[in-house]
Amino acid sequence: MIDKPVSERTAKLAAAGAWRSLLFVAFFLSMMSTRCFAQAAPAFESVKIGAFDAEAWNGLVFLTRAFDQPAAFAVRVGSQRGGRFLDGNAIFDAVSEVGPHAPDGSYCRMAWRQPPSQVRVTLEWSRVNETTVVGRLTASHNFRLVLETYFPSLSNWGGQGLYHVDQEDRAIFGQRFFDQVFGPTAQFVVMVDQPLIGSGTYPSIAQLQQEMLSSGKLTSSLLGEPNNAGIEFTTGAAGTAHFVAKVGWSRDALLSQARDLLQSGKIDSILREKSQAYAQERPTVTGLFQDAAHAIGNSMFWNTLYAPSNNLIFPSISRHWAHGWGGWVVGEWDCFFGALLTSLESKSETEAGVKAILLAQTSTGLVPNIASGNGITPDRSQPPVGSYCVWKIYQRLHDRQLLEWAYPRLKKWHEWWFANRGDGQPWRDGNRDGLLEWGSDRGSAPSIGGRGYLQAAKWESGMDDSPMWDHTTYNPHTYTMDLDDVGLNSLYALDAECLSKIALILGKDEDARRFSAEYAHMKQLVQAKLWNPADGIYENRYWDGRFSKRLSPTNFYPLFAGIATREQAARMVKEHLLNPKEFWGEYVIPTIARDDPAFPGQFYWRGDIWGPTNYMVYEGLNRYRFDKVALDYAEKNYNLFMGDWKRNQHDDEQYFAWGGSAGGDKHYTWGALLCLVGLEQYVDANPWDNLRFGALEPPASGEFHRVKLEGHVYDVSVGPAFTRLARDGVTRFQADSGVVVRDYTLKPSEVSFTVHAGKSTLITTQEFASGSLLVKIDGKDSGRIAVQDGKASFSVPAGEHKVELQSRK
């Protein structure tokens, strides 16, 4: 009764062993054929390397292409302590450091905590050439780690392959095959410098995980193809382990090169050099708004993923979201604001981000609410911030090619909102009063989350459950809410204004005139229909004429769009924004007024604080030159973000109105907009002020270095008693107080700007080598001053003044 099952098991094991032997022979012969039978030396057409797998923050994906076919390899780290094994998507919640991530992969660092003792594990890696990454893992001494190799599962990532463990070389070797190519195979090696304590090959990564969870040690699976492999080792007495990951075509060459890089001290030296080089070239803030630029870059670039459907690399809205949305996902305004954030450091990822969302545009012109690996939302769009973001990106990067590519798509999107949908009804002007409403179209094409009902229309607003929508209804004929929305109409007007400015840059004068006229028309219409003089603020309005009293940040968007009169703006800020019963407080600003009955619930858009709404309100304060309020606002934003960032390295999707994470995604990209407002206190370029720099009497000093704007690199220093601007390494402007300078314009023999000073201020210009300057303040001659040693100084009184300096040789 016992012998028969044992015999059957023995037979199965023998068969499995024979099968594995055949696989190994095939693997070996294919290796040999690469050397012996290839007709010509193969080469990679492209190699992209990064942490592109949404489920493997602490991993690397090698996206190679050869013979016009993709061939990808991947490796990730697993950690074990006290019977707990952590890898893959489980790393997301354990991340304890979102460290530097150079956009080119030259130096990257992150860390996580291993339960139950919360040991810190740090991963550093550097792409040292087109095909090679070196790395270091640091933890407590003799800490157990696993390197897992696998083939990325996203669609279109290539054909079949095998992995094999080489115990003697402490390495995993992999290969991938190509259709109609007989001989050459793409080769991959991962090698460590610590002795192996376990290894194995597995049909799936899930089986490798199960092995570690059940037995705590890697041993090869007896069944199935070796599609995955793992090697287990420790950090040794020194608490470190080094590794090399490399793609190529020759096993022997890969082996030799990996051994060379793993020589004692070599990887440590590379990482030290690359870390220092990246620190010295990236934008950096010290003092006031300390580390704001680093927080933006670290958060954005660690969310960089690969979208195979359009072959683009850019930050997804978060790794967690991407995990459930087909490997990558963006929202419309998320993506444009994300591109604005990446423009601080990376031209390529910024361009890819803009393209990722605009390539999802439908034939009607709609730019969807969501674009992802799982599809789009053809029934609904989202807040039209694209033209504004693209204009600002152009000022930073001067990428005319991107501007020319994006303009016709932005134009088509803008025209969609009021366009005839086919039955004479405008897409989003349901009551045809010239103002827009949020909506969701009915139709047969599938849409993520469904389509053609009230919740889908709320999703188009981007503020999914805002109390503003509590008493709205969905019109089944117009496909819209029955509410003219202040925020939407303000952003649409701003979109027209920015399209006009982009058209001028591109020499499309007729478009520029048309969009400028439309902006003026929308401005007048919003002023006439949505300003409530009794309440002193712009308000949403139901189709029956009633104003909605539910106030949110969108009620301040007429400042962002330049719609409010000066008098209206003053009332809005004084009576509402600075009113602690409504919006002001230690942290600002909640997404529904503090005195709204929904506010105590503090759930999602019902009172939490969000990066994008805060950023747009800040832009409005800046546009209307509420400089002292804008500085206070920027500090409150920065403090809100840095609280959870410093404690937990979280860039939160949203925050409680009293501070801290409100329970959304903890590594969501647009939370970093709270830091961007602080950076824009130092220096910025916007459509109405052009080059703007300085803070009005800031409470502390600070410096922002290596800022790329308008084809130059700027360094700006601010403080209570000084303001300095350097361009391309040369100081050009100084003041002996904290001032705000706008529309700083340099022409041959002339400099002009507007300055806002809290007190009488001495200004020194260093734009002229010699001669004398005619000084005009507010259009009046203020005498001549001599240029000595490249400097000329003059005084301006407190207040806001227009300054013109004209050189006379």
PDB file of C-alpha atoms in Angstrom, residues 325 328-329 370-378 448:
ATOM      1  CA  TRP A 325      -4.199  49.489 -14.610  1.00  0.00           C
ATOM      2  CA  TRP A 328       0.925  52.314 -16.468  1.00  0.00           C
ATOM      3  CA  VAL A 329      -1.798  54.898 -15.976  1.00  0.00           C
ATOM      4  CA  ILE A 370      -7.697  58.354 -18.059  1.00  0.00           C
ATOM      5  CA  ALA A 371      -5.185  56.724 -20.356  1.00  0.00           C
ATOM      6  CA  SER A 372      -3.680  53.427 -19.241  1.00  0.00           C
ATOM      7  CA  GLY A 373      -2.530  49.985 -20.204  1.00  0.00           C
ATOM      8  CA  ASN A 374      -6.156  48.919 -19.785  1.00  0.00           C
ATOM      9  CA  GLY A 375      -7.685  51.562 -22.060  1.00  0.00           C
ATOM     10  CA  ILE A 376      -9.076  55.111 -21.960  1.00  0.00           C
ATOM     11  CA  THR A 377     -12.267  56.983 -21.078  1.00  0.00           C
ATOM     12  CA  PRO A 378     -13.727  58.167 -24.410  1.00  0.00           C
ATOM     13  CA  ILE A 448     -13.203  52.654 -17.684  1.00  0.00           C
TER      14      ILE A 448
END
